[in-house]
mmCIF file of C-alpha atoms in Angstrom:
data_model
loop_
_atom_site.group_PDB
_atom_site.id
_atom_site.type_symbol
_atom_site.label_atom_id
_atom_site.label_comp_id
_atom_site.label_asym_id
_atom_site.label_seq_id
_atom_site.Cartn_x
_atom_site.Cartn_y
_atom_site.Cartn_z
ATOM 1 C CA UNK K 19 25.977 -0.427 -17.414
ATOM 2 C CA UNK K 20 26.290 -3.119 -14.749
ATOM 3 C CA UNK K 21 25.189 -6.390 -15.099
ATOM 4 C CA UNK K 22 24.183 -8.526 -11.846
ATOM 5 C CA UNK K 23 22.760 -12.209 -11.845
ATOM 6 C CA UNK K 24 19.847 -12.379 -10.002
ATOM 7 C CA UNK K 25 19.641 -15.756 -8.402
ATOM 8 C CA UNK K 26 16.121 -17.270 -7.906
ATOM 9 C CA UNK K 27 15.724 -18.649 -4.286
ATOM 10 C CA UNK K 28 13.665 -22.072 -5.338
ATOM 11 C CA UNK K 29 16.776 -23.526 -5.789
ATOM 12 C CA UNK K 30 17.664 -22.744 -2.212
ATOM 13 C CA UNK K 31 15.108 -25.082 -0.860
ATOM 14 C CA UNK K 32 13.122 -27.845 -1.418
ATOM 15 C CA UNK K 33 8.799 -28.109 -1.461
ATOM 16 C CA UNK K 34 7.081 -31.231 -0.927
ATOM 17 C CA UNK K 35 5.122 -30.505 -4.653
ATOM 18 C CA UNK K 36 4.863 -28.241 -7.100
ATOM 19 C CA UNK K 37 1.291 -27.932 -5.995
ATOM 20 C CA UNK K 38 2.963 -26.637 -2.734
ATOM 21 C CA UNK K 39 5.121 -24.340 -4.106
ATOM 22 C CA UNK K 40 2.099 -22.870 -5.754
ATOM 23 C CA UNK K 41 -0.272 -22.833 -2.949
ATOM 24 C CA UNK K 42 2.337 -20.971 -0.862
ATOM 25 C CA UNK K 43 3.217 -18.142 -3.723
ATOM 26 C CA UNK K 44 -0.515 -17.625 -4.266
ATOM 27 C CA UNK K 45 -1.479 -17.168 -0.665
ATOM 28 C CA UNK K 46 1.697 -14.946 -0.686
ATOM 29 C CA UNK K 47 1.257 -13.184 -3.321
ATOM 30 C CA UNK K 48 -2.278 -12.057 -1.218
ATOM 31 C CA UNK K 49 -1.022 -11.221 1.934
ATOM 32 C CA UNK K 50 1.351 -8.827 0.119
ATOM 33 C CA UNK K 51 -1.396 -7.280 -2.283
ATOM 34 C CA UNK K 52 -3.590 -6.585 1.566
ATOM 35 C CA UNK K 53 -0.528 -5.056 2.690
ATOM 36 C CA UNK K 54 0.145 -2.817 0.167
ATOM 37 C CA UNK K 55 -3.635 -1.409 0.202
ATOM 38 C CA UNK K 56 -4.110 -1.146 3.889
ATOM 39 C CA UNK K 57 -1.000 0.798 5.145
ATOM 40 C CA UNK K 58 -0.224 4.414 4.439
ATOM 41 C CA UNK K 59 3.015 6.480 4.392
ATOM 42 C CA UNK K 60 4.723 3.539 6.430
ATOM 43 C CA UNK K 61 7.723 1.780 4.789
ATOM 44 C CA UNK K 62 5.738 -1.941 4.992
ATOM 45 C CA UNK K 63 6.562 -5.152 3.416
ATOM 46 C CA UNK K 64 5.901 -8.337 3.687
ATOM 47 C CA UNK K 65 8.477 -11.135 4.571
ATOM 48 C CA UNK K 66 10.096 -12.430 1.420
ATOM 49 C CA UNK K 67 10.382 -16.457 1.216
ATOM 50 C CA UNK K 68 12.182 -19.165 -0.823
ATOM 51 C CA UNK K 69 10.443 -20.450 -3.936
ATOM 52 C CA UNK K 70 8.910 -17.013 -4.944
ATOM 53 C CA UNK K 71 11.844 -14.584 -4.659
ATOM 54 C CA UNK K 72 14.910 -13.544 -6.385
ATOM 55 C CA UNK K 73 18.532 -12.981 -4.422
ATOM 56 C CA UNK K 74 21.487 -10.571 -5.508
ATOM 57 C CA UNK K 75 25.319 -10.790 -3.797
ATOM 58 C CA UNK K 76 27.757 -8.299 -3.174
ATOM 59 C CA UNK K 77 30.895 -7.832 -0.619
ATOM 60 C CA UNK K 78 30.937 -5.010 1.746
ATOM 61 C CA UNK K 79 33.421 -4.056 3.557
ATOM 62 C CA UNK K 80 37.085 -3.271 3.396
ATOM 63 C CA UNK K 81 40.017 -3.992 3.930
ATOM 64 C CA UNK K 82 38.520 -7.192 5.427
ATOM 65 C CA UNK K 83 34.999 -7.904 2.992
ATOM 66 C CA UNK K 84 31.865 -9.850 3.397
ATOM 67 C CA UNK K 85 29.808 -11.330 0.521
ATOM 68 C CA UNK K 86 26.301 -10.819 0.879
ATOM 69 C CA UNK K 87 23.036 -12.543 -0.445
ATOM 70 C CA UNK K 88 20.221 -10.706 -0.099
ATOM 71 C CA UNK K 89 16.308 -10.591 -1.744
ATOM 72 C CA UNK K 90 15.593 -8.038 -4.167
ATOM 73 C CA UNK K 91 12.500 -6.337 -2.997
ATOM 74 C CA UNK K 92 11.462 -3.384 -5.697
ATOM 75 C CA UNK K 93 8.410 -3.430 -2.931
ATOM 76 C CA UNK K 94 10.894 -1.354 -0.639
ATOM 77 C CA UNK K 95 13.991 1.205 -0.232
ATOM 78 C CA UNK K 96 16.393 0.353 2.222
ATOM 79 C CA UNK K 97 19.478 -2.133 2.231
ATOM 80 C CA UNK K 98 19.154 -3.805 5.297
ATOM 81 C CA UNK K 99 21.411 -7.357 6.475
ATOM 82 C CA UNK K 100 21.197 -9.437 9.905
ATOM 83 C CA UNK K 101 24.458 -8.369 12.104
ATOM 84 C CA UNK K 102 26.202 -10.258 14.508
ATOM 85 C CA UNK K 103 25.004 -11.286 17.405
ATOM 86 C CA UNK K 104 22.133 -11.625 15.725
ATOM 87 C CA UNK K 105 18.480 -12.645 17.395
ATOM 88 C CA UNK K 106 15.475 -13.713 15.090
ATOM 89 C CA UNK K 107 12.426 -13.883 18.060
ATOM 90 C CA UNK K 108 9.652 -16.740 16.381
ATOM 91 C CA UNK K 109 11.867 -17.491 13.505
ATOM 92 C CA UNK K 110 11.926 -21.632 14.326
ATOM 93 C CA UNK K 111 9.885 -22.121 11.016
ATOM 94 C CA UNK K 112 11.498 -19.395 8.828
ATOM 95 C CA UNK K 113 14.211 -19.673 6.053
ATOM 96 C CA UNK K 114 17.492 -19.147 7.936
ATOM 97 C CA UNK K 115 19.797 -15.857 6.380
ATOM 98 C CA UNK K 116 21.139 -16.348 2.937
ATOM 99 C CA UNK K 117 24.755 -15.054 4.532
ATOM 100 C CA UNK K 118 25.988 -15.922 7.796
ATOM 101 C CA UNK K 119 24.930 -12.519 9.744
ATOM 102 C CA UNK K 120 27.849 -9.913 9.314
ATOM 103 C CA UNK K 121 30.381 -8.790 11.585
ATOM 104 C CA UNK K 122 30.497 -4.995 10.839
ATOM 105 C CA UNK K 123 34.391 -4.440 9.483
ATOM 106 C CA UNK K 124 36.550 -1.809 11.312
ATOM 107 C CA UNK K 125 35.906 0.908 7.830
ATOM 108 C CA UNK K 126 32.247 0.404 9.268
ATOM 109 C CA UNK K 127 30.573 3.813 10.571
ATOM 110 C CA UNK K 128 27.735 4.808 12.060
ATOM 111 C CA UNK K 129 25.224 6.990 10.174
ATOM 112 C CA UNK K 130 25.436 10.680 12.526
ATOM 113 C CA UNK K 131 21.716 11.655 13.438
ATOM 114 C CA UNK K 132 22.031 15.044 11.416
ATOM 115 C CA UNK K 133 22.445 12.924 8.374
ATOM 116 C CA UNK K 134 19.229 13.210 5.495
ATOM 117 C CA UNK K 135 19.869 9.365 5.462
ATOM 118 C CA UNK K 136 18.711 9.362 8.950
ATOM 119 C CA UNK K 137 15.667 11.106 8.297
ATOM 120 C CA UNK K 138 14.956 9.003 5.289
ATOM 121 C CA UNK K 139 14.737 5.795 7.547
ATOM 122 C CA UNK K 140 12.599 7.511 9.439
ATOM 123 C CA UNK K 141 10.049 8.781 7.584
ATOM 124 C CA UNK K 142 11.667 11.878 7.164
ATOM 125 C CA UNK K 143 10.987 12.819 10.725
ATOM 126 C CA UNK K 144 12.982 16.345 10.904
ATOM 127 C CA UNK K 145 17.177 15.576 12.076
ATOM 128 C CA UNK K 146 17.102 17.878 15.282
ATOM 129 C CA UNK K 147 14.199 15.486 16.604
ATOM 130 C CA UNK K 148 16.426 12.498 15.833
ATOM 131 C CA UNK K 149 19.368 14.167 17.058
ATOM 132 C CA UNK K 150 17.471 14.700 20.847
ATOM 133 C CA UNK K 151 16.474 11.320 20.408
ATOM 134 C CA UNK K 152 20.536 10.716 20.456
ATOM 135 C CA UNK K 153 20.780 12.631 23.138
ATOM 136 C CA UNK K 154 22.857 15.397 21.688
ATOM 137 C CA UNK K 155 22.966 18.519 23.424
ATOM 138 C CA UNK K 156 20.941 21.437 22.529
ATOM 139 C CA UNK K 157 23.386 23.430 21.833
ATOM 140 C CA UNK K 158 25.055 21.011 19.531
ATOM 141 C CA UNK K 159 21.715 20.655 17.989
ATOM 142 C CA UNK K 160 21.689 24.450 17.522
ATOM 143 C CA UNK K 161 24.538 24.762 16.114
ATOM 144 C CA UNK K 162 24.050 21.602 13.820
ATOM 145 C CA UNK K 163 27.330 20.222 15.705
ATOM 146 C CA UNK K 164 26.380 16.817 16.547
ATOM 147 C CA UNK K 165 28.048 14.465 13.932
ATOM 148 C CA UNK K 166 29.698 12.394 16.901
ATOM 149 C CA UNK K 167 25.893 11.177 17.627
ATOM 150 C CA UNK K 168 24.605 8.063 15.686
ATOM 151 C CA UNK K 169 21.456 7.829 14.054
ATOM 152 C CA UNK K 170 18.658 6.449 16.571
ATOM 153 C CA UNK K 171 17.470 2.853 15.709
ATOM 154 C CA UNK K 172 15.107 2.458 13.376
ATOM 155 C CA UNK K 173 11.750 0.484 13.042
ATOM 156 C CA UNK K 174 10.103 -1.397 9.778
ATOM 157 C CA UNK K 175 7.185 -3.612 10.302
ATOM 158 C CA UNK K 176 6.283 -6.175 8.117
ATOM 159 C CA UNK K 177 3.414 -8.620 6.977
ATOM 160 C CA UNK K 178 4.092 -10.823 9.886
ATOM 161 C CA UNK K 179 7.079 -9.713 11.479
ATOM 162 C CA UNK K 180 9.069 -6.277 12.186
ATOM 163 C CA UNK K 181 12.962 -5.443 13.028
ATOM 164 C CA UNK K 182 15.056 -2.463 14.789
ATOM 165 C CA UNK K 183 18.178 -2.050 13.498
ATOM 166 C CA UNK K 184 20.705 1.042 13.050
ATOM 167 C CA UNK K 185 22.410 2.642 10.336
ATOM 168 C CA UNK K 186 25.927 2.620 9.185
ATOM 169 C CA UNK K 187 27.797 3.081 5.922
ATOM 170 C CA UNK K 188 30.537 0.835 4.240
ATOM 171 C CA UNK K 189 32.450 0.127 1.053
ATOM 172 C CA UNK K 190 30.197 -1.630 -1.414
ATOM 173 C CA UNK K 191 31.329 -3.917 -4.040
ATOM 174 C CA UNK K 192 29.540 -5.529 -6.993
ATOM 175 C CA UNK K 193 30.243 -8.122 -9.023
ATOM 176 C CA UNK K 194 32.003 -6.167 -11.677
ATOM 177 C CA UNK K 195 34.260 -4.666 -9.285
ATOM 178 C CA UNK K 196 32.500 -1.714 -9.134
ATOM 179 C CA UNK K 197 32.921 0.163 -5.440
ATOM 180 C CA UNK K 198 30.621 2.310 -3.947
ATOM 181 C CA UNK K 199 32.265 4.202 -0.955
ATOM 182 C CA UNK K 200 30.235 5.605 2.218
ATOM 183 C CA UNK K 201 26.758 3.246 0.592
ATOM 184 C CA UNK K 202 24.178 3.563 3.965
ATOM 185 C CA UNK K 203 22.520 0.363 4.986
ATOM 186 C CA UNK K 204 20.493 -1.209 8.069
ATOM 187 C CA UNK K 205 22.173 -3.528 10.423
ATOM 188 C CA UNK K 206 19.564 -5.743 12.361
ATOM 189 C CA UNK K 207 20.569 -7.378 15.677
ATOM 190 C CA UNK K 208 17.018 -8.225 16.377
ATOM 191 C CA UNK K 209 13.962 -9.306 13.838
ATOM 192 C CA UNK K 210 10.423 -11.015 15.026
ATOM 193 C CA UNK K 211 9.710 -13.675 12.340
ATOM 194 C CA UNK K 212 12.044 -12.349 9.873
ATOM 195 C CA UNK K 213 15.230 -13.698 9.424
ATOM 196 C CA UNK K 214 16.391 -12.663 6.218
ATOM 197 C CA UNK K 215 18.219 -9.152 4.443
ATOM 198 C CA UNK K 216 16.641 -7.075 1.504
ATOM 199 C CA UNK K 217 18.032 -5.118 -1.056
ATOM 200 C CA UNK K 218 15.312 -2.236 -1.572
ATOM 201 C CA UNK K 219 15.103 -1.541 -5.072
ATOM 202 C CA UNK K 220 11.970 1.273 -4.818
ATOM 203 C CA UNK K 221 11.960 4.543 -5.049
ATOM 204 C CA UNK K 222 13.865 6.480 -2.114
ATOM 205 C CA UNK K 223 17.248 8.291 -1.360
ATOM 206 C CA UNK K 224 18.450 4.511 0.639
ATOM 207 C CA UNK K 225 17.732 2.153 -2.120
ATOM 208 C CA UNK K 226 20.230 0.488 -4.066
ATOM 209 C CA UNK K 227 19.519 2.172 -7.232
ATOM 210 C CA UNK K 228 19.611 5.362 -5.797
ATOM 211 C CA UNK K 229 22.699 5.078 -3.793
ATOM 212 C CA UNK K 230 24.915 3.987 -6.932
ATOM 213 C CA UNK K 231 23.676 6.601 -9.326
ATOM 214 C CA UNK K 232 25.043 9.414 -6.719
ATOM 215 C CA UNK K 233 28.228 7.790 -6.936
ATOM 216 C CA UNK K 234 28.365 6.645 -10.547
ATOM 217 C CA UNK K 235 26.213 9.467 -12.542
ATOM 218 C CA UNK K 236 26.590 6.990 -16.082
ATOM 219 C CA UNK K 237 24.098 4.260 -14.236
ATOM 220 C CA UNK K 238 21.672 7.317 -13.982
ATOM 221 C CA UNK K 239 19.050 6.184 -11.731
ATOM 222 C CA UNK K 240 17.975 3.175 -13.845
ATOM 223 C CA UNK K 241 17.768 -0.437 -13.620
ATOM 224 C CA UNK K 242 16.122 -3.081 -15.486
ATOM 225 C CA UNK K 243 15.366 -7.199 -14.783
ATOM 226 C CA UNK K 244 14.527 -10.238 -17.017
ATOM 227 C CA UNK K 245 12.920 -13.017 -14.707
ATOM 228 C CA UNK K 246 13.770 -15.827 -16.962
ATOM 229 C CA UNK K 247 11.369 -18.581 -17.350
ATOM 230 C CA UNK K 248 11.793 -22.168 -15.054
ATOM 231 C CA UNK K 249 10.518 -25.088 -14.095
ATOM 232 C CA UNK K 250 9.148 -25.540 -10.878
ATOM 233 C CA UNK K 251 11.668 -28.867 -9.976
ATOM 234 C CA UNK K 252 14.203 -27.237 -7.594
ATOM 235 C CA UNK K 253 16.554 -30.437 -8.819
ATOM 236 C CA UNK K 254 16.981 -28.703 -12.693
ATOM 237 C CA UNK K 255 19.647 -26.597 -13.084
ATOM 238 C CA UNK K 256 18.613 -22.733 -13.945
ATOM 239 C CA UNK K 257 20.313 -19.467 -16.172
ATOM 240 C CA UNK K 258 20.343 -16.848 -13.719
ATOM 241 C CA UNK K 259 17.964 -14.248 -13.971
ATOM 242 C CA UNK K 260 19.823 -10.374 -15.611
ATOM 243 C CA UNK K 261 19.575 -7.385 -13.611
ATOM 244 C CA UNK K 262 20.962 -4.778 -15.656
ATOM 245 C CA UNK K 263 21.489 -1.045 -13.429
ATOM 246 C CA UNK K 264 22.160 1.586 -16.514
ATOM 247 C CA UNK K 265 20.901 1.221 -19.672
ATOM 248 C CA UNK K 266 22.048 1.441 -23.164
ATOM 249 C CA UNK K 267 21.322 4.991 -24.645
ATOM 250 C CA UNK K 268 20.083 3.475 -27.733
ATOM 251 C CA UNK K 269 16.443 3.204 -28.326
ATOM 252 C CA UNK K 270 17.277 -0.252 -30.349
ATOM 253 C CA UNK K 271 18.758 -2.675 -30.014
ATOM 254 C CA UNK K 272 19.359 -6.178 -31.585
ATOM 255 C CA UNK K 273 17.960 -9.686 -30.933
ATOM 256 C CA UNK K 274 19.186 -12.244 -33.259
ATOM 257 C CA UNK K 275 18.767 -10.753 -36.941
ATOM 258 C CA UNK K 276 15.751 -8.265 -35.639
ATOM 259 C CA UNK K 277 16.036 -5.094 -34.811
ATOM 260 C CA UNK K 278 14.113 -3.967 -31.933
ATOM 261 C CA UNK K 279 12.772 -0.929 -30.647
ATOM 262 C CA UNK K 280 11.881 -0.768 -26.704
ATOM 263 C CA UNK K 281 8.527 0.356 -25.844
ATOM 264 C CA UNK K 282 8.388 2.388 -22.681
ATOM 265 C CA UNK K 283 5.618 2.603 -20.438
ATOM 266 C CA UNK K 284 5.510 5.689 -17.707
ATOM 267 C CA UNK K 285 5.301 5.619 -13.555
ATOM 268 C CA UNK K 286 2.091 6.987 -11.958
ATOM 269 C CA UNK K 287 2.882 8.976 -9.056
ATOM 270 C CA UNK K 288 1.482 7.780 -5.948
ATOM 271 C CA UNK K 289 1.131 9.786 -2.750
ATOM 272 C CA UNK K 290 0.099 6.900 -0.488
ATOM 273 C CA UNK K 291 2.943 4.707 -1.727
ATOM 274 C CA UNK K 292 5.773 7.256 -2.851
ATOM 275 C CA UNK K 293 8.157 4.558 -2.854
ATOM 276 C CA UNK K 294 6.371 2.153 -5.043
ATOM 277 C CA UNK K 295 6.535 1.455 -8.824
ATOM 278 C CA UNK K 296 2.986 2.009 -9.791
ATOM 279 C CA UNK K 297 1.777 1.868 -13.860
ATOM 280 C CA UNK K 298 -1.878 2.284 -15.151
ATOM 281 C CA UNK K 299 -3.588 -0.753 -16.620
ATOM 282 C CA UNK K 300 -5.857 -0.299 -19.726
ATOM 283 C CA UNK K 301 -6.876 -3.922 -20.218
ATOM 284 C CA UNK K 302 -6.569 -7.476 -20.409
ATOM 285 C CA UNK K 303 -6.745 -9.120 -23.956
ATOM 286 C CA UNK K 304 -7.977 -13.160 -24.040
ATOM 287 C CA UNK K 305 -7.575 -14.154 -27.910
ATOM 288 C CA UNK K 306 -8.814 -11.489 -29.998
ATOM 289 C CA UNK K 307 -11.351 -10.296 -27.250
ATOM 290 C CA UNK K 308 -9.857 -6.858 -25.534
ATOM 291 C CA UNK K 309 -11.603 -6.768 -21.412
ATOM 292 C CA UNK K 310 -11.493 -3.465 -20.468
ATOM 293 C CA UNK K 311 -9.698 -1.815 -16.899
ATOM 294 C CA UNK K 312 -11.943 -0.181 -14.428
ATOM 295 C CA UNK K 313 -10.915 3.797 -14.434
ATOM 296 C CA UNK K 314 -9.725 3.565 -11.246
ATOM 297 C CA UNK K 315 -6.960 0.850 -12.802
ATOM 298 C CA UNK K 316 -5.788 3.739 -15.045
ATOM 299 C CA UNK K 317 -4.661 6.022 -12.775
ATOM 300 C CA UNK K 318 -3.750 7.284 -8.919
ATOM 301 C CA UNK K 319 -5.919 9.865 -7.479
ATOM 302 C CA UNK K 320 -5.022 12.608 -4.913
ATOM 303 C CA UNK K 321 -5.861 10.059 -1.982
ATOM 304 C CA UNK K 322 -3.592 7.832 -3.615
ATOM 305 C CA UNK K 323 -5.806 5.115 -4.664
ATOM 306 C CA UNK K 324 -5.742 2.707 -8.000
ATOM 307 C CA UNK K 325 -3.133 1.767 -10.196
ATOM 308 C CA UNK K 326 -1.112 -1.194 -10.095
ATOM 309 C CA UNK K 327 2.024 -1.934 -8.440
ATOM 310 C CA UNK K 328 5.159 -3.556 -9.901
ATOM 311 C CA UNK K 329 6.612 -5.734 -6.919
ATOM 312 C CA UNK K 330 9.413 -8.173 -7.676
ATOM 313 C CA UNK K 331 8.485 -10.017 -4.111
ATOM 314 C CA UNK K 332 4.712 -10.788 -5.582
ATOM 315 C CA UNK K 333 4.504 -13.936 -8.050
ATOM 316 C CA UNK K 334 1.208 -13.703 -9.205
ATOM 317 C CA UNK K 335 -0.838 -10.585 -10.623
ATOM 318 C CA UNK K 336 -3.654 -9.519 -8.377
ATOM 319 C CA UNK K 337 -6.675 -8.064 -10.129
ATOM 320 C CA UNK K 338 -9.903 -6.876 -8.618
ATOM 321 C CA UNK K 339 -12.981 -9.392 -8.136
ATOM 322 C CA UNK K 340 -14.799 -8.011 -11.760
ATOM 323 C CA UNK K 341 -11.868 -7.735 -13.940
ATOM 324 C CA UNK K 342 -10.329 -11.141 -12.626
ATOM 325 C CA UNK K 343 -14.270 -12.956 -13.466
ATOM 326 C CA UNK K 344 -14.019 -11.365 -16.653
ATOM 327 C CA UNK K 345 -10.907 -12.474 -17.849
ATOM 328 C CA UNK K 346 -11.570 -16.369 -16.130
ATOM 329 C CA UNK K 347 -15.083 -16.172 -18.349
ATOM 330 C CA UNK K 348 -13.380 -15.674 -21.692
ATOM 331 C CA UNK K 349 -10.140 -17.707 -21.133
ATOM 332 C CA UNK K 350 -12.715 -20.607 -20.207
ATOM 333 C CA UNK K 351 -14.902 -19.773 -23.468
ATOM 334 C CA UNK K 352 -11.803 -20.258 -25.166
ATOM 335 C CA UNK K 353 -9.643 -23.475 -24.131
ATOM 336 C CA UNK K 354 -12.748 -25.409 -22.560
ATOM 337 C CA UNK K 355 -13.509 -26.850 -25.864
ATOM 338 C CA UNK K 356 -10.271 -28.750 -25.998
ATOM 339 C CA UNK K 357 -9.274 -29.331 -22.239
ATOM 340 C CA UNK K 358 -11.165 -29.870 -18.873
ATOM 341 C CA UNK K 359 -11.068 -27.909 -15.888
ATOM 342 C CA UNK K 360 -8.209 -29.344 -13.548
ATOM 343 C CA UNK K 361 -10.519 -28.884 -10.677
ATOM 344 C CA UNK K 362 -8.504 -31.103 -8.218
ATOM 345 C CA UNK K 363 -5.479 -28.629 -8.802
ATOM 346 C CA UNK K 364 -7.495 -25.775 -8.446
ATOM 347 C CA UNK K 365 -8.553 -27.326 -4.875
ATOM 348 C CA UNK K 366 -4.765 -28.330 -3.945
ATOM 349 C CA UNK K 367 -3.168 -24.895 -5.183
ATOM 350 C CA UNK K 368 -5.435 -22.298 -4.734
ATOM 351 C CA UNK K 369 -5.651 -21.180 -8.342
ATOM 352 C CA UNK K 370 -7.990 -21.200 -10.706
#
């Protein structure tokens, strides 16, 4: 088990309110939700910001070594980092890198176009397309001889920007000295309106997850995060946030004088979003009052449709028009008879 502190990015920047720090992750928390439903077998985001998001470090590199700050995006499932010289096109307004953009270190190499990591950043498009995109000789291509040929540069779009980058692989480092040799990532020279690295934590062969279970078979394709509660003033000092890859083989474990037995919850498979986390919800209890799901909440079907996501990059739960009435109606019913409505907050934030 590895344990990582998970940094949260509010205390990276300043808002004007709290009521501004809350407008912005609502309306954020939106654009990603329209993002996720509308696009379809395309690795899309949306850009990750300061005040809703949480960072991880590492060092890559050797023998000369980096450290790293990037945002942990379960929403994802590739490592990618701004490289130097780096270009951000519209970025005036945007949150400047956590790291200064890396200079690749001489045990950098590029990822060859016959590679299944190569494919993977590209959709899986088949490695003798990329590799006469590389401009390797047919032949070579034939004969499956054309390792001296770097991947092609990649594309990902996101929610209101996009980057090309290119693959290479490194040393990787972790906190707890763990190293992870050959670990693939994306190395942007050029983004439009997004300035800042991600550490893809979904499901894919690139993510960060993945990548250290192939080399260390005891983390075993796991990973687990406690987003511990704060306040809202970025001037308070905050515990970091755990994120624990591995787990404990024990179904219990103990909390004070309790012992505790984790309660698991299964993954929906989802065709239109293979790389997302997606669970079924049943309902939504107010008090003693239980609001049913609609069916298609439950479960995916074959179009890949329904379900929820779990996204580490979305603060607030999005819930469809009906359910989210219902559940308003009966938390109303039951606090209006001591407090009032804080309709002026409502106005200035965006919630209700």
């Amino acid at each position: 088990m590895v344990l990582i502190p998970l940094t949260h990015s509010l205390s990276k920047t300043q808002f004007t309110t709290p009521h501004h720090l809350l407008k912005t992750t609502s309306t954020r928390s939106a654009t990603r939700f329209r993002h996720h439903l509308h696009h379809r077998h395309k690795q899309v985001s949306v850009p990750l910001s300061p005040g809703s998001d949480y960072t991880l470090s590492f060092t890559l590199g050797s023998p000369s070594s980096s450290t790293i700050s990037l945002y942990l995006d379960t929403g994802s499932d590739l490592v990618w980092l701004p490289c130097s010289p780096f270009e951000c096109i519209l970025c005036e307004s945007k949150t400047p890198p956590l790291s200064p953009p890396l200079n690749l270190s001489s045990s950098a190499t590029a990822v060859p176009c016959k590679s299944s990591a190569c494919s993977a950043a590209h959709s899986s498009l088949h490695s003798s397309d990329l590799c006469a995109i590389a401009r390797c000789p047919l032949d070579s291509i034939e004969m499956s001889e054309c390792n001296s040929f770097p991947c092609p540069p990649f594309y990902y779009a996101y929610g209101d920007g996009s980057l090309i980058g290119r693959l290479y692989k490194d040393s990787l480092t972790l906190p707890n000295s763990l190293s992870v040799q050959n670990f693939t990532f994306g190395c942007s020279h050029t983004t439009l309106g997004e300035p800042v690295g991600v550490a893809g934590f979904g499901f894919g062969r690139l993510s960060l997850p993945a990548q250290l279970s192939s080399v260390s078979p005891q983390l075993g394709n796991r990973f687990s995060y406690c987003l511990v509660s704060h306040s809202f003033d970025s001037n308070r000092v905050r515990r970091p946030s755990p994120l624990i890859l591995g787990r404990y083989e024990d179904k219990e474990n103990q909390f004070g004088n309790e012992l505790v037995e984790f309660v698991y919850t299964g993954m929906l498979s989802n065709p239109k979003h293979p790389y997302f986390y997606s669970v079924g919800l049943e309902g939504i209890s107010v008090g003693k009052r239980n609001i049913p799901a609609p069916e298609n909440l439950k479960r995916v079907d074959r179009r890949g449709s329904g379900g929820m996501v779990v996204d580490s990059g979305t603060t607030f739960t999005m819930l469809p028009a009906s359910l989210y009435d219902s559940v308003v109606t009966a938390f109303d019913h039951r606090v209006s008879r001591f407090y009032k409505r804080a309709n002026t907050v409502e106005e200035t934030t965006g919630l209700s």
